[in-house]
Coordinates of C-alpha atoms in Angstrom, one line a residue:
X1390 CA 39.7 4.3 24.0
X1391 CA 37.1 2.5 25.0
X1392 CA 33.4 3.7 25.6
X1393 CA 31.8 4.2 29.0
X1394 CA 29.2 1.1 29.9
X1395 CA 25.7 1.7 29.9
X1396 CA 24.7 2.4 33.8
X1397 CA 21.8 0.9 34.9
X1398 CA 20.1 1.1 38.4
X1399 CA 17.8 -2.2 39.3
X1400 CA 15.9 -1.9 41.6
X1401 CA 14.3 -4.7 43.5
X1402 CA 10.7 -4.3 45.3
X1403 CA 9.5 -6.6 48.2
X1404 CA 7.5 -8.9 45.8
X1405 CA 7.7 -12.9 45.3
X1406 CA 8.9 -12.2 41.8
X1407 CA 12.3 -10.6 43.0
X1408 CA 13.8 -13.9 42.0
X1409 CA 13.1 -13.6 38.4
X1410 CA 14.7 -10.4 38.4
X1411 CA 18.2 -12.4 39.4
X1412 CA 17.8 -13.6 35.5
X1413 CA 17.1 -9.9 34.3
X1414 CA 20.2 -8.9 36.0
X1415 CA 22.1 -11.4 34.1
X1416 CA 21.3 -10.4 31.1
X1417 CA 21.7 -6.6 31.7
X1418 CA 25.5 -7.4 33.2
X1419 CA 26.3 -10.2 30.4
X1420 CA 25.0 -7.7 27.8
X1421 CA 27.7 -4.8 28.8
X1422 CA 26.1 -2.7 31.2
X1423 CA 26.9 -1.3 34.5
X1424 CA 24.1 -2.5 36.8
X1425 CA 23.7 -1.4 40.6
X1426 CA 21.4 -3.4 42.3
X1427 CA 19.0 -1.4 44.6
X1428 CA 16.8 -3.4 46.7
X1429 CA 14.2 -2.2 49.1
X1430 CA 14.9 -4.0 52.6
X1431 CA 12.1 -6.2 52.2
X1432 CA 12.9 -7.4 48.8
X1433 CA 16.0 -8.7 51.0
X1434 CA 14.0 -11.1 52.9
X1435 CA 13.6 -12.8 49.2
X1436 CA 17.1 -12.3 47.4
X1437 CA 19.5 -11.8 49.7
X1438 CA 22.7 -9.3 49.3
X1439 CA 25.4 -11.3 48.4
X1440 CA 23.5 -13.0 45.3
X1441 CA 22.8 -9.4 44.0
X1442 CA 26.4 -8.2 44.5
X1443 CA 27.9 -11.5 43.1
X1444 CA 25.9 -11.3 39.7
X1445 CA 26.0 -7.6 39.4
X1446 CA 29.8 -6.9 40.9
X1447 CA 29.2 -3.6 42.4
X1448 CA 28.1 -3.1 46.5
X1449 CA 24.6 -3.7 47.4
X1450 CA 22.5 -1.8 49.9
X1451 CA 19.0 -0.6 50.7
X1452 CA 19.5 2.1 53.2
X1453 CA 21.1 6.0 52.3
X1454 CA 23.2 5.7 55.3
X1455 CA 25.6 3.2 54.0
X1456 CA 28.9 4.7 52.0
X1457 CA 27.3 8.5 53.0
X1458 CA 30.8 10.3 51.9
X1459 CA 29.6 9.3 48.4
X1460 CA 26.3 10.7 49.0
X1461 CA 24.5 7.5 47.2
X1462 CA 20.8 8.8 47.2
X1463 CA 21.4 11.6 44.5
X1464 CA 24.3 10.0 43.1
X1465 CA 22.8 7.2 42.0
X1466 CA 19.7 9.1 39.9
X1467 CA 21.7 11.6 38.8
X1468 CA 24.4 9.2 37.7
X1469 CA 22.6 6.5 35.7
X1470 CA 21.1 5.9 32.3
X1471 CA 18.4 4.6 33.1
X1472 CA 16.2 3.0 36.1
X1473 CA 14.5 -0.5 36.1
X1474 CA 12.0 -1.5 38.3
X1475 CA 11.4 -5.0 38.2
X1476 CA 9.3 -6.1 40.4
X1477 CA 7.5 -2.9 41.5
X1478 CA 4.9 -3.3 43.7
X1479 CA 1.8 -1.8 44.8
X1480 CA 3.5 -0.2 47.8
X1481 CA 6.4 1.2 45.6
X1482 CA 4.3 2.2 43.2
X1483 CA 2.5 4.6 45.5
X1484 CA 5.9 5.5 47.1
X1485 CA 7.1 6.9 44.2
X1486 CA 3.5 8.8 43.0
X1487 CA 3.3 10.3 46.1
X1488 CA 7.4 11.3 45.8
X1489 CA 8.5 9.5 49.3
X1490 CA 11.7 9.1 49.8
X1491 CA 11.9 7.2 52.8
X1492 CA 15.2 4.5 51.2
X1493 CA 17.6 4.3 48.9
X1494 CA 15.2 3.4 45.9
X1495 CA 12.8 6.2 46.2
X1496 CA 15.4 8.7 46.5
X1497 CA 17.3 7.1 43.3
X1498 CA 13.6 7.7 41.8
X1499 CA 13.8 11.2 42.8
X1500 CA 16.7 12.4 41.8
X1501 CA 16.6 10.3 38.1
X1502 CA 16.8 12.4 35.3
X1503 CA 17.5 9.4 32.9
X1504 CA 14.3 7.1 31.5
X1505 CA 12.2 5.1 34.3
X1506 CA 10.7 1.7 33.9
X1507 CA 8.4 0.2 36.3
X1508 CA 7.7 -3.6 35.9
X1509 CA 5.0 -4.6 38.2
X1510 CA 4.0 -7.2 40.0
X1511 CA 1.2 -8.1 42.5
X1512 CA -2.2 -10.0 42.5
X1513 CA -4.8 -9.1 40.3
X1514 CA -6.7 -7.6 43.0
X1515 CA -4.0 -4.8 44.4
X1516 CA -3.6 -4.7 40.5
X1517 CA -6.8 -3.6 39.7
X1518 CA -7.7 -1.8 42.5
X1519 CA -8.5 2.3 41.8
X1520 CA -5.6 3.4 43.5
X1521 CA -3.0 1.5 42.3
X1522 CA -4.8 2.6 38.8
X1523 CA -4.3 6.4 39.9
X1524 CA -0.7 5.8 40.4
X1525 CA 0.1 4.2 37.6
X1526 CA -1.5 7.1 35.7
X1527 CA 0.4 9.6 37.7
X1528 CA 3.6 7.9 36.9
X1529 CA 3.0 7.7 33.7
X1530 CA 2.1 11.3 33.3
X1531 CA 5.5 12.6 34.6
X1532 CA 7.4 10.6 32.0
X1533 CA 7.6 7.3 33.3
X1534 CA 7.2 3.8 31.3
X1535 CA 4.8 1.5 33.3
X1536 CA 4.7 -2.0 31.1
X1537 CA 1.3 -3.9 31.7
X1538 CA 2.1 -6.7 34.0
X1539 CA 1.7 -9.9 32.3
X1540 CA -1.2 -12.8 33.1
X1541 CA -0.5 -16.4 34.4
X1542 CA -0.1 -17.8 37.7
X1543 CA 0.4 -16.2 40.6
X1544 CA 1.4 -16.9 44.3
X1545 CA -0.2 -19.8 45.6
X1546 CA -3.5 -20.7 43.6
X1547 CA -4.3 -17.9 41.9
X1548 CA -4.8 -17.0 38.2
X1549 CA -4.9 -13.5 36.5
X1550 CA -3.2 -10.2 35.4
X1551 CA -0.9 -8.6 37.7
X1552 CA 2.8 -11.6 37.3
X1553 CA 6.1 -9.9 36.0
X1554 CA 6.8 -10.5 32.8
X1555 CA 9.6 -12.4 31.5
X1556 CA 12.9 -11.0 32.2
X1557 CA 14.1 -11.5 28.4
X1558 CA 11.4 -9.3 27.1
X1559 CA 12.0 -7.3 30.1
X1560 CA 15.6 -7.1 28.8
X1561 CA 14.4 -6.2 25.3
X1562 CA 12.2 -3.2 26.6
X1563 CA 15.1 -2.0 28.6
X1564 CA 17.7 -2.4 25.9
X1565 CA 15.1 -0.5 23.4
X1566 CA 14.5 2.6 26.1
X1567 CA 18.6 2.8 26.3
X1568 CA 19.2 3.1 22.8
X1569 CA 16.5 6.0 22.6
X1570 CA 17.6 8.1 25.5
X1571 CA 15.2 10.3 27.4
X1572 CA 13.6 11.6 24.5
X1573 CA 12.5 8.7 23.0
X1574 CA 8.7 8.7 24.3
X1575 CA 7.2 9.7 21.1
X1576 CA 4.6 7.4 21.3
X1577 CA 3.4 8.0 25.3
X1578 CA -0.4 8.8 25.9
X1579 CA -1.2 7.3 22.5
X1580 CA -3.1 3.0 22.0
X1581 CA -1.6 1.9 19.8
X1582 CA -3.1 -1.8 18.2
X1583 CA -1.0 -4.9 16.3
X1584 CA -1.6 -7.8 14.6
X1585 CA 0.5 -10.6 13.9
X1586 CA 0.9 -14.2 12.8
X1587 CA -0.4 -15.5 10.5
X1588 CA -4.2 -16.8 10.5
X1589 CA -5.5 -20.2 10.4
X1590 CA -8.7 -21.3 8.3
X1591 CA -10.3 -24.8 9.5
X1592 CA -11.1 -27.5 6.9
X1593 CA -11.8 -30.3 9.6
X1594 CA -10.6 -31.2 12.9
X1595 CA -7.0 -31.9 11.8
X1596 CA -6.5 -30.0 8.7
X1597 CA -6.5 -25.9 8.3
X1598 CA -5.4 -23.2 5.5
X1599 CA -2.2 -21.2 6.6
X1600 CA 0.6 -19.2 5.8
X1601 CA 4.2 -18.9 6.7
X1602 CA 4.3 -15.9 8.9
X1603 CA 5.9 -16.5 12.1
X1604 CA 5.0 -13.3 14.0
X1605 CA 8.4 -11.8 14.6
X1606 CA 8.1 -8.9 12.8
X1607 CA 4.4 -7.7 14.5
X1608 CA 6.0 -8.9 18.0
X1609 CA 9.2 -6.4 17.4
X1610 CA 6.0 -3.4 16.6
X1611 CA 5.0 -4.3 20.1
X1612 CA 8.6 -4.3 21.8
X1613 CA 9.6 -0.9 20.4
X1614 CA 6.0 0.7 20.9
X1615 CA 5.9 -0.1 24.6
X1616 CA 9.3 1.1 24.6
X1617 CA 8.4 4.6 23.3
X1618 CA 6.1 4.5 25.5
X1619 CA 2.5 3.4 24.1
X1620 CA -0.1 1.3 25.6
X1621 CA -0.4 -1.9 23.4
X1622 CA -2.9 -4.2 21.8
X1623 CA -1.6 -7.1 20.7
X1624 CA -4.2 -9.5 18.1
X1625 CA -1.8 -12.2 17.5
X1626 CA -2.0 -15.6 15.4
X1627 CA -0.8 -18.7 15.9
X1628 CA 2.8 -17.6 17.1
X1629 CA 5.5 -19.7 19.0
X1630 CA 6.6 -16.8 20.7
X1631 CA 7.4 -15.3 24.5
X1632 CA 4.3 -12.6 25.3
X1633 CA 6.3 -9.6 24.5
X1634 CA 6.3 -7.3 27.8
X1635 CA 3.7 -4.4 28.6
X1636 CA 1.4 -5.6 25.7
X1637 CA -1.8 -6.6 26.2
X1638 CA -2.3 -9.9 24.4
X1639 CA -5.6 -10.9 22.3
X1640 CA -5.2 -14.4 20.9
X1641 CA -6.9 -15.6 17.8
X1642 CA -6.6 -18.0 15.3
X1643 CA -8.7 -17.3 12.4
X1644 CA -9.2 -14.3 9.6
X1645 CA -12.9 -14.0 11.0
X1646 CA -11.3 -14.1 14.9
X1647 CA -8.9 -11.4 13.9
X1648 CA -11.5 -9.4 12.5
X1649 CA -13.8 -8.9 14.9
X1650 CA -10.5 -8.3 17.5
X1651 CA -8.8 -5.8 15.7
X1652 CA -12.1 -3.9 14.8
X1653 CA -13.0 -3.9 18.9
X1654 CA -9.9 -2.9 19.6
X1655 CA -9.5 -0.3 16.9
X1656 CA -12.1 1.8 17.7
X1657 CA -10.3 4.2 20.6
X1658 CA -6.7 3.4 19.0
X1659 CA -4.5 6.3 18.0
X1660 CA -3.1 3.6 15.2
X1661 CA -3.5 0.5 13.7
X1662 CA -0.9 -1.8 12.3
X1663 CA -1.7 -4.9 10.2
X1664 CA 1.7 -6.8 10.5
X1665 CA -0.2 -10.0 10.2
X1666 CA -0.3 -12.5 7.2
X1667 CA -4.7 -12.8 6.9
X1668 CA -5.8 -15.3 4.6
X1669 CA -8.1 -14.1 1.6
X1670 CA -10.0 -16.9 1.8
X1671 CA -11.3 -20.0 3.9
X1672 CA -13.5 -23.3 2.8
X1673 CA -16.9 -22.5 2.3
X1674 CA -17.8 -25.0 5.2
X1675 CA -16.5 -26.5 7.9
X1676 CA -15.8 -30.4 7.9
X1677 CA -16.8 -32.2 11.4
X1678 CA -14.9 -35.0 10.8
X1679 CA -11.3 -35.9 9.6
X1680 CA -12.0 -36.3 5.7
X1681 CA -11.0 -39.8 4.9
X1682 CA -9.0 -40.9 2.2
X1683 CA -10.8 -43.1 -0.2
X1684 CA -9.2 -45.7 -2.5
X1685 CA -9.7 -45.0 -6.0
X1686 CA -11.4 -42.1 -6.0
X1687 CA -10.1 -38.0 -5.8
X1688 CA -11.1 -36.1 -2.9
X1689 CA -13.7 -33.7 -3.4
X1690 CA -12.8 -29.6 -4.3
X1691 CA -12.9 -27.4 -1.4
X1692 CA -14.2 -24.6 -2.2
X1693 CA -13.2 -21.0 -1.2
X1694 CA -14.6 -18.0 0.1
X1695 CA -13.8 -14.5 0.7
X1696 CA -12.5 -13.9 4.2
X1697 CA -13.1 -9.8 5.5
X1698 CA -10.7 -7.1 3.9
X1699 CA -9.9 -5.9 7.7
X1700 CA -7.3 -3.4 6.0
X1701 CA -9.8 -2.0 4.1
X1702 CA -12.4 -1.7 6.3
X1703 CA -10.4 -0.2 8.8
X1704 CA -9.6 2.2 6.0
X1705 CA -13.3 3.3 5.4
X1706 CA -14.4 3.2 8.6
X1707 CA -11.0 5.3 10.7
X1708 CA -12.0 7.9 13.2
X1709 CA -10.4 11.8 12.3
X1710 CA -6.6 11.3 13.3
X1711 CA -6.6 7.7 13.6
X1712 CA -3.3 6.2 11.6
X1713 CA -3.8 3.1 9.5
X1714 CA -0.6 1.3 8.4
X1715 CA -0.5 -1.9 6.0
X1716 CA 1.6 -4.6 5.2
X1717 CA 2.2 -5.6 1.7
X1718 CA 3.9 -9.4 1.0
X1719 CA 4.6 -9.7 -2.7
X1720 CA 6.2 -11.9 -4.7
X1721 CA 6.4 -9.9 -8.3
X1722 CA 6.0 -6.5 -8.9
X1723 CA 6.6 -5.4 -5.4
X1724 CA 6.3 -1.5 -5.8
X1725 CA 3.9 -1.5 -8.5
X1726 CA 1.3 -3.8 -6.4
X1727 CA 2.6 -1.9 -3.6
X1728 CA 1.3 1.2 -4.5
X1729 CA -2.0 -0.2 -5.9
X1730 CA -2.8 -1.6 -2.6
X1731 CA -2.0 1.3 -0.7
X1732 CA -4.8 3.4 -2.7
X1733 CA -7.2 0.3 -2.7
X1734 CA -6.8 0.2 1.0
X1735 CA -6.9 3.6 2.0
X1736 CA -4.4 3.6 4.4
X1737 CA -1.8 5.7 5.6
X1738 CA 1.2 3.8 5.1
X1739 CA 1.9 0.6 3.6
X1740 CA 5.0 -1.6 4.2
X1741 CA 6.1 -3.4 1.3
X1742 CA 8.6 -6.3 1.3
X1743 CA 9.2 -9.4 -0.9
X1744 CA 8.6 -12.9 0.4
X1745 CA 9.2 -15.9 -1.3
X1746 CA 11.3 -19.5 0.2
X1747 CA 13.8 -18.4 3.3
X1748 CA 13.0 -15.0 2.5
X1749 CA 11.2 -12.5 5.5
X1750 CA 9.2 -15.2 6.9
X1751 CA 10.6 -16.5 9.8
X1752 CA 13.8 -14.7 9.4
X1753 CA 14.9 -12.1 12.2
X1754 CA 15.9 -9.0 9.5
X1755 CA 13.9 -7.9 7.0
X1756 CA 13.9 -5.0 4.2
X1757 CA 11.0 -3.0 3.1
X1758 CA 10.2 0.2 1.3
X1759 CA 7.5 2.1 3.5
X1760 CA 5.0 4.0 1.1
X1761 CA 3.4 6.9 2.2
X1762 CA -0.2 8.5 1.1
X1763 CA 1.1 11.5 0.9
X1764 CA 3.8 10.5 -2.0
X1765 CA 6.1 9.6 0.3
X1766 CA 8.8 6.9 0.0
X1767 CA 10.9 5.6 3.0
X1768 CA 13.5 3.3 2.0
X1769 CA 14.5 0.4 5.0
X1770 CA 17.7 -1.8 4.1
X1771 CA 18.4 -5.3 5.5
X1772 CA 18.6 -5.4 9.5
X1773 CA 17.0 -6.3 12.2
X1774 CA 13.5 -6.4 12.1
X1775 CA 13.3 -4.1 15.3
X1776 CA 14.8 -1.7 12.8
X1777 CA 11.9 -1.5 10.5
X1778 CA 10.1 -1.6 13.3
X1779 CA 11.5 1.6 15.0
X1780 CA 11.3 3.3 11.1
X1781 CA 6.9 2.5 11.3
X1782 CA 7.1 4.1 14.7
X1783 CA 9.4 7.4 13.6
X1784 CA 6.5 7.8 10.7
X1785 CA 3.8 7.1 12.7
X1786 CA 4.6 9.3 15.4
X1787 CA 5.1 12.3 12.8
X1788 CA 1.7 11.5 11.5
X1789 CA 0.1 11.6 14.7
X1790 CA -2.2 14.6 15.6
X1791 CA -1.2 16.4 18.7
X1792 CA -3.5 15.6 21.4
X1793 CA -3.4 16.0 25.3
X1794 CA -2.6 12.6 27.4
X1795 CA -5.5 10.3 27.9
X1796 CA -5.9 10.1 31.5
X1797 CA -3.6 6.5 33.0
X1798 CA -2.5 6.1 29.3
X1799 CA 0.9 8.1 28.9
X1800 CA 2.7 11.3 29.7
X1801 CA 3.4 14.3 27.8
X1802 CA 1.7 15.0 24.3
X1803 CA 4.3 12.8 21.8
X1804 CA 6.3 14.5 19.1
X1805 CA 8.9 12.8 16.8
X1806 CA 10.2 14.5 13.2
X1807 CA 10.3 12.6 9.7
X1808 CA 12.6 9.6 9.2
X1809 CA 15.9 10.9 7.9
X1810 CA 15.8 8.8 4.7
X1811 CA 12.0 9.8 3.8
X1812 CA 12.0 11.4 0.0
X1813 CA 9.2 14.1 1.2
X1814 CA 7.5 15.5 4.0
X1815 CA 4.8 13.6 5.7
X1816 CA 1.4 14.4 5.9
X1817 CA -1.1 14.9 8.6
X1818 CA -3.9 11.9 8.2
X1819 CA -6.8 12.3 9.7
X1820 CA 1.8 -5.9 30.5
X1821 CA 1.6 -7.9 28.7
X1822 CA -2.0 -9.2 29.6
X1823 CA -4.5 -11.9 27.8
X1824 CA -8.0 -11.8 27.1
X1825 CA -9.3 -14.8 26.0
X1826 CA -11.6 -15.4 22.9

């Protein structure tokens, strides 16, 4: 017997980004679900009908009087799994705070009881403006997910926050809120800041300190906590990766860079998570010019010094409530250097995994064993590394204080029990857009 696909309802908003969302589509229908295209009637003066009904298979219309014996504008809501709006813009979003139903997608809107995603997209302007802010906020405080559009080009010559975000990490955030259900907001109303990569420490022009980390582990923290519902910070490091969606990106390259982002960023956040790979040290100076290679003789030592502890420090320095969570690569000893860095550190929890050739870095699945402050021990096998992901988030969110929604931030106040596989209880500690540095 098989199961019952997935039923999702796209719908389609009068913006220049509807054509992206023919990709999105794709990927929903290729993937196994049932997708209903929904478009408003001006979104059809950019996609037309047949393309939508060709790539999802299922009849395509904007207005409620089309097919009325089936009474589509509850059946729709009341029917699907979930509803995707990608592109929503600034007119739909204040159709739907202000509960219009004056088509076929704001009465779907209405009548969904399932998870709602809106994905928009307009100029930075109609972005930014106070009441598309307002809306946003009142959205999100009735349960909806509103990813942070992402930044980059828009129509004709302008440049700024407010473009849709790519439909594969739109994909991944809808695929995430599916496999959670409607009660898997946990982390809504709460910031929530990340770091990844790995950092970068200049010896000249050409040459620089590294590590092997990729990124994809701190980029799957972002997908599945903008899934849940959080508003994201994203300090990343020298990554080769798409700008996950609804996270807003800080680039950096260097320990020192990452510092001072994370600690900015870290003051109002709910938690912290240091996914990324810092380097303990850099050269004591910086070369201006390419050291040359000289013929008979050995190049001269570079010499190291400390880079900032930002674990630590964020340790010391945490507001009452605030979550701190660690990562620990080792090599030898994992849980015994493991749990020495945890109380060094002062953090909440501390994921530890072994690293070594082919092994975590760059690989999509990882294992860890999550330690917690409170004696805790959370045990992750091999998988995907959005499942160690989604493991931080369950441990986090039972760690959180309770607190009221901030105002444009998130919905109702997040809950979320222990991880299953946790060996005692936990204790109480006390779009994606870019801003350049």
């Amino acid at each position: 017997m098989t199961s019952r696909k997935p039923r999702v309802v796209l719908g389609v908003s009068a913006g220049i980004a509807a054509y992206k969302a023919c990709e999105l589509l794709r990927r929903l229908t290729e993937s196994g679900h049932d997708v209903t295209v929904v478009p408003t009637a001006d979104a059809l003066r950019f996609v037309g009908e047949p393309t939508w009904a060709a790539l999802s298979g299922n009849p395509v219309s904007p207005q409620v009087w089309d097919g009325v014996s089936e009474v589509p504008h509850v059946r729709l809501g009341q029917g699907a799994d979930l509803v995707l709006v990608a592109p929503a813009t600034a007119d739909l979003l204040a159709r739907a705070a202000q509960g219009l139903a004056d088509d076929l997608l704001t009465n779907t809107l209405l009548t969904a009881r399932c998870p709602v995603v809106f994905a928009p997209a307009m100029h930075t302007e109609m972005w930014e403006h106070p009441a598309t802010r307002a809306n946003v906020a009142t959205l999100r405080s009735r349960g909806a997910i509103v990813v942070e559009p992402a930044s980059g080009r828009l129509t004709g010559r302008d440049t700024g926050p407010g473009r849709l975000p790519d439909p594969a990490e739109l994909f991944e955030v809808a695929r995430h809120v599916l496999a959670r259900g409607a009660d898997g907001r946990d982390l809504a109303g709460r910031h929530i800041v990340i770091s990844a990569g790995g950092t970068r420490e200049p010896i000249d022009p050409v040459r620089f300190i590294g590590n092997r980390s990729s990124g994809l582990q701190g980029y799957a923290l972002a997908r599945t906590a903008v899934a849940r519902g959080a508003r994201v910070t994203l300090v990343s490091a020298n990554v080769a990766l798409p700008d996950p969606a609804g996270a807003e990106l800080v680039p950096v390259g260097s320990a020192e860079e990452m510092h001072k982002a994370v600690v900015e960023a870290a003051g109002a956040a709910d938690a912290v998570v240091m996914a990324a790979a810092v380097a303990d040290f850099r050269p004591d100076g910086y070369r201006g010019s390419k050291i040359k290679k000289a013929e008979g003789s050995e190049p001269e030592p570079i010499r190291l010094v400390k880079n900032p502890d930002i674990l630590a420090e964020l340790g010391e320095t945490r507001r009452p409530g605030q979550v701190i969570v660690g990562f620990a690569a080792e090599t030898d000893d994992v849980l015994a250097n493991g749990r020495a860095k945890l109380a060094r550190k002062r953090c909440d929890l501390l994921v530890v995994n072994q690293v070594g050739e082919n092994l975590t870095f760059g690989r999509p699945d990882n294992e860890a064993v999550i330690l917690g402050a409170d004696g805790s021990r959370t045990e992750v096998p091999r998988g995907a590394k959005e499942d160690l992901a989604e493991t931080v988030w369950d441990l986090v969110a039972a760690r959180l204080r309770p607190a009221p929604p901030a105002e444009g931030s998130g919905g109702a106040a997040p809950g979320g029990g222990p991880d299953r596989r946790e060996t005692s209880a936990p204790g109480a500690h006390g779009g994606v857009r870019h801003r350049s540095r």
